[in-house]
CSV table of C-alpha atoms in Angstrom, one decimal:
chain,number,residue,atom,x,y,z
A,166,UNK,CA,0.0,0.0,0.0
A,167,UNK,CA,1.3,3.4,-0.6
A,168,UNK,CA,0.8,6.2,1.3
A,169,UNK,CA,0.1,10.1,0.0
A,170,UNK,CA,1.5,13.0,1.1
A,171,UNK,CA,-2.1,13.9,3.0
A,172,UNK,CA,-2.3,11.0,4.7
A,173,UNK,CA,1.0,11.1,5.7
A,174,UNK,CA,0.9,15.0,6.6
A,175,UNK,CA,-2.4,13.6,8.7
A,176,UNK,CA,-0.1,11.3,10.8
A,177,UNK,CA,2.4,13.4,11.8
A,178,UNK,CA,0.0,16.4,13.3
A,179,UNK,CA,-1.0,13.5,15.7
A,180,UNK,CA,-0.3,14.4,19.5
A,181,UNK,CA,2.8,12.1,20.7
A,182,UNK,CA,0.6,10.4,23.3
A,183,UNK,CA,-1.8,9.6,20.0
A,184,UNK,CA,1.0,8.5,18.2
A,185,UNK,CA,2.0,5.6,21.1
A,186,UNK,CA,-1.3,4.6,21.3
A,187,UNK,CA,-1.6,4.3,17.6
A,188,UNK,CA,1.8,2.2,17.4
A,189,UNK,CA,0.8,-0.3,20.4
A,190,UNK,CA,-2.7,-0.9,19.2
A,191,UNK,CA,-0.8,-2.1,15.8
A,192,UNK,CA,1.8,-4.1,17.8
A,193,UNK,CA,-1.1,-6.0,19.7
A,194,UNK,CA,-2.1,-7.0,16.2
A,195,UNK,CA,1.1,-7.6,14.0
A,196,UNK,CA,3.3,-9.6,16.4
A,197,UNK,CA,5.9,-10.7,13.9
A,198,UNK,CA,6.8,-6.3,13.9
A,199,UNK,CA,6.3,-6.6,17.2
A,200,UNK,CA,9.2,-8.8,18.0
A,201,UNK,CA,10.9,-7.5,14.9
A,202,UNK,CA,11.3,-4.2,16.5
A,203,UNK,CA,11.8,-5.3,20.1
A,204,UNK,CA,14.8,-6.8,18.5
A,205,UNK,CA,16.1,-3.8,16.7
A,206,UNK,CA,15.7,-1.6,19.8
A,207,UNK,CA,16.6,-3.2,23.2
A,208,UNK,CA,17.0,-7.0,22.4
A,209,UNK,CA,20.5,-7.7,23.5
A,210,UNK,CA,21.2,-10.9,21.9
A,211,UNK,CA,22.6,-10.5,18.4
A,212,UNK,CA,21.4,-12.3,14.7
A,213,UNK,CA,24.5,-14.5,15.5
A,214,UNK,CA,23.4,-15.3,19.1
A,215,UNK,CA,19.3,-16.0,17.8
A,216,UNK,CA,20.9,-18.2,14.7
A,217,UNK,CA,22.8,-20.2,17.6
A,218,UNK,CA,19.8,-20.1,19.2
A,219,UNK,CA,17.8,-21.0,16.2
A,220,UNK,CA,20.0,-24.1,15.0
A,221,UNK,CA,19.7,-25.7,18.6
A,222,UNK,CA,15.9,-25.5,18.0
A,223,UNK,CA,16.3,-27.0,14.4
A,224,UNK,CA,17.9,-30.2,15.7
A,225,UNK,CA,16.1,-30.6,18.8
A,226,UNK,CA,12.8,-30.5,16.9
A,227,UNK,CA,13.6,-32.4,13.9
A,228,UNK,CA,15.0,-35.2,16.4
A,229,UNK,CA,11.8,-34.7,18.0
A,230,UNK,CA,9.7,-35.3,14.8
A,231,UNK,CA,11.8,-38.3,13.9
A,232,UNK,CA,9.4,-40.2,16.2
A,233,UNK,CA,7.1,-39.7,13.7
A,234,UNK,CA,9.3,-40.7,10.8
A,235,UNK,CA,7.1,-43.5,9.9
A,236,UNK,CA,4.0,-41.2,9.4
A,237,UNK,CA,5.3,-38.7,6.7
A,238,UNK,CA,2.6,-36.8,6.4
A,239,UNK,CA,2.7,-35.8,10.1
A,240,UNK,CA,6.6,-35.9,9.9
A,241,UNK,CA,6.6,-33.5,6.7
A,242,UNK,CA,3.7,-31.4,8.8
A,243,UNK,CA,6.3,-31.2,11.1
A,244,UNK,CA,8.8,-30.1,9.2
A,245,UNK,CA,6.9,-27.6,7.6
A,246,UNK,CA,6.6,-26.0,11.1
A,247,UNK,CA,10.3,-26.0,11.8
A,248,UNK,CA,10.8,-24.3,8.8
A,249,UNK,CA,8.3,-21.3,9.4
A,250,UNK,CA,10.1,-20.8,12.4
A,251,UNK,CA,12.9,-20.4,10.6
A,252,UNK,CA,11.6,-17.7,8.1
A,253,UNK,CA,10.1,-16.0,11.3
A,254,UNK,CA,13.8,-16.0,12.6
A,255,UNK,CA,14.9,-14.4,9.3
A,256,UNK,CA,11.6,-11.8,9.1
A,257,UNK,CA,13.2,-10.9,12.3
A,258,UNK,CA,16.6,-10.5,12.3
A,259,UNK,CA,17.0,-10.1,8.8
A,260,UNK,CA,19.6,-12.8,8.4
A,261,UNK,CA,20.4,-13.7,5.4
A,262,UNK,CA,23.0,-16.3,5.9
A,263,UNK,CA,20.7,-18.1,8.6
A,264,UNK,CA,18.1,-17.7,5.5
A,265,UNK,CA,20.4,-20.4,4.1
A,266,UNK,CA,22.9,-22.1,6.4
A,267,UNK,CA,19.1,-23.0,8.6
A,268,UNK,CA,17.0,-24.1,5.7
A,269,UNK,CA,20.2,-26.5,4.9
A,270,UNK,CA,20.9,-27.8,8.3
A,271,UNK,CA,17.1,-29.0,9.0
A,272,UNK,CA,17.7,-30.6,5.0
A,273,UNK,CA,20.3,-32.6,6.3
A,274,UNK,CA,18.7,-32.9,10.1
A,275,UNK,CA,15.8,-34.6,8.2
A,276,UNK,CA,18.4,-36.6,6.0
A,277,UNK,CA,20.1,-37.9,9.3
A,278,UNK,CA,17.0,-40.7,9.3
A,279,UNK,CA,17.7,-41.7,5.5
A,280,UNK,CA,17.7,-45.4,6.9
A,281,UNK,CA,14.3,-44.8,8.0
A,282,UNK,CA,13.2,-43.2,5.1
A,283,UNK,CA,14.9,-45.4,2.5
A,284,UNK,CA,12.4,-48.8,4.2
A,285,UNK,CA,9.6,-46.8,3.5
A,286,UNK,CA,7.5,-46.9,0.1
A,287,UNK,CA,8.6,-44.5,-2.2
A,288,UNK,CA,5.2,-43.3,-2.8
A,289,UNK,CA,4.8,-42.2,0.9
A,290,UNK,CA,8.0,-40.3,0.8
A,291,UNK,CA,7.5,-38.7,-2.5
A,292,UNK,CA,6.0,-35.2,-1.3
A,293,UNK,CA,8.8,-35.2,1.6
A,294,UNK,CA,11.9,-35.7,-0.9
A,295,UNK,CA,10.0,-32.8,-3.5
A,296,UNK,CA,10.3,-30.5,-0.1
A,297,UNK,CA,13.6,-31.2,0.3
A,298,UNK,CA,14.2,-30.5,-3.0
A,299,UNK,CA,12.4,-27.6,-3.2
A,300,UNK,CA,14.5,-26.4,0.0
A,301,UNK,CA,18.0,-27.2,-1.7
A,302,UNK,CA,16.8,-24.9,-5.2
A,303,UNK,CA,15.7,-22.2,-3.2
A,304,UNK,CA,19.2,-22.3,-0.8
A,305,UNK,CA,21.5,-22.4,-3.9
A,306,UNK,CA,19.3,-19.3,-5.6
A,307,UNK,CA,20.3,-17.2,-1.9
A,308,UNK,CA,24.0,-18.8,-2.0
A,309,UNK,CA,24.4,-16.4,-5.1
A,310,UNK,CA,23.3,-13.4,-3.6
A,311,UNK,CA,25.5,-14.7,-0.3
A,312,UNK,CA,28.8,-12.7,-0.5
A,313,UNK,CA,31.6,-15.6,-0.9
A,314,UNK,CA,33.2,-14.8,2.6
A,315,UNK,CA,30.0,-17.2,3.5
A,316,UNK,CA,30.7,-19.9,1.1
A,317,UNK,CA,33.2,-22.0,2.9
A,318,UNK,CA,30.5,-22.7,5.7
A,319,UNK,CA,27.9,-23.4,3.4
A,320,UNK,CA,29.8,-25.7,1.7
A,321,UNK,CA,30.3,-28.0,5.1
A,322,UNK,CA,26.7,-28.2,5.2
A,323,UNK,CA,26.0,-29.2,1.2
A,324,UNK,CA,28.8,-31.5,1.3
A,325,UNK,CA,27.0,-33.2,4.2
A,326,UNK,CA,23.7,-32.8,2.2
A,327,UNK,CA,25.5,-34.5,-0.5
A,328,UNK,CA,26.7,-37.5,0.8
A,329,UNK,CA,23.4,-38.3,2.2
A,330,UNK,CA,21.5,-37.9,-1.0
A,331,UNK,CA,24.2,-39.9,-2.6
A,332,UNK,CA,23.3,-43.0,0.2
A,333,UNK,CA,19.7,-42.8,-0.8
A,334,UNK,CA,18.8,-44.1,-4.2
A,335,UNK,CA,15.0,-42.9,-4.9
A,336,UNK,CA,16.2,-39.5,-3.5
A,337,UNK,CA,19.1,-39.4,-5.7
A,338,UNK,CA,17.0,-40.4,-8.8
A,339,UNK,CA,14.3,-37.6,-8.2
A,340,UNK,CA,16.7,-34.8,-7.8
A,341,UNK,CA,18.1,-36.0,-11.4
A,342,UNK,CA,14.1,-36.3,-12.9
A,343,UNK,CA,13.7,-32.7,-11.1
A,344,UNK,CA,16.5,-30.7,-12.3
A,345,UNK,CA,19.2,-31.3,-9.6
A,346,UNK,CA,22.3,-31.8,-10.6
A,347,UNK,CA,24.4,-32.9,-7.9
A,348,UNK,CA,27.2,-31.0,-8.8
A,349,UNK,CA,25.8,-27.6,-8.0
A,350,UNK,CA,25.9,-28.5,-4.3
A,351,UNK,CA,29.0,-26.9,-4.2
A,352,UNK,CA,29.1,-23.1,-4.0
A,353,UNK,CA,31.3,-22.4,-7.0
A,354,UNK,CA,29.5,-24.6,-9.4
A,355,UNK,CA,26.1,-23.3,-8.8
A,356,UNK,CA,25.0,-21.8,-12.4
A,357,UNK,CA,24.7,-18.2,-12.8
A,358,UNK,CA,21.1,-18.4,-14.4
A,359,UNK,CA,19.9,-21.1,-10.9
A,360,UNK,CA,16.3,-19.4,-11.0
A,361,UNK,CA,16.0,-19.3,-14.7
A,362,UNK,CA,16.7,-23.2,-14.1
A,363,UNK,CA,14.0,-24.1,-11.5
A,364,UNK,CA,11.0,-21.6,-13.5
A,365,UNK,CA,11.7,-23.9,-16.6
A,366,UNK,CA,11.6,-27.2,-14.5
A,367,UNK,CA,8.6,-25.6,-12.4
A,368,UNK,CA,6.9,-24.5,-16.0
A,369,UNK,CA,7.0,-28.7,-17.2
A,370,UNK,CA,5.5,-29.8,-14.3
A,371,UNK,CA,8.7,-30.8,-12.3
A,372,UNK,CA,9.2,-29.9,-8.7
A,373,UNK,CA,5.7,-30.7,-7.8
């Protein structure tokens, strides 16, 4: 929504007790800016102490949800959850190298139970290994907007990623039949025209 120059001129003749009133009756109903600006004015923890925080709370829950490892469609719901607590964490703080180390360490946090996955019908795992491959496109599109000081650390994590996709056959197979080449899951080889990649494979019908 944009604002005019009226409606704007209208805001700023407001009293300053007006004003606070106006901006806690907002809070009370967006809590997301809420805690977004709690952290930006007096939080004293730092984006690298809430990623710390952050990447405890992926592995704890994912290890949590690995109860349910033999339901994936609860496990993926879980997931799911994990991961919109990560993109609240980035909303947040901003973070853009949690926006991609966080998403990759609950990838491979999820991949830690390939042996419980692998037993499982490939049919109930399907929309599970589609998220994770989902997950992996949209990290490699941030790595290239990353500056390359970061690169060293992501490349712990996709090396990690790649070993375990390498152990798991049907996974491997669908990140070939989707557009994966496992060779971009190093920093330096991922292709200069990534999201050109996945819109073509999204436009057949891939990645679905």
């Amino acid at each position: 929504m944009e604002y005019s120059r009226e409606f704007k001129a209208a805001l700023s003749a407001f009293s300053g007790a007006e004003k606070d009133k106006l901006i806690f009756r907002l809070l009370k109903k967006d809590k997301l800016l809420s805690k977004k600006l709690y952290f930006e004015l007096i939080d004293p923890e730092t984006t690298d102490d809430k990623r710390n925080a952050m990447e405890e709370i992926v592995a704890e829950k994912v290890l949590l949800a690995s109860e349910y490892v033999g339901n994936p469609q609860y496990f993926l719901s879980s997931i799911r959850k994990i991961s919109a607590e990560i993109t609240e964490h980035v909303k947040i703080t901003t973070d853009k190298f949690g926006d991609v180390s966080l998403n990759l360490l609950l990838v491979n946090a999820v991949l830690e139970h390939n042996n419980d996955l692998s037993r499982q019908r490939f049919d109930n795992v399907y929309k599970l290994y589609i998220y994770i491959i989902n997950k992996i496109f949209k990290s490699l599109v941030l790595v290239k907007k990353l500056d390359e000081d970061y690169w060293m650390e992501i490349d712990e994590i996709l090396n990690k990623i790649h070993k375990k996709i390498h152990s798991n056959h049907y996974l491997q197979k669908l990140c070939t039949n989707n557009g994966l080449d496992m060779k971009w899951l190093e920093c330096n080889s991922i292709p200069e025209n990534i999201e050109g990649i996945i819109k073509e494979m999204k436009k057949q019908g891939y990645l679905r």
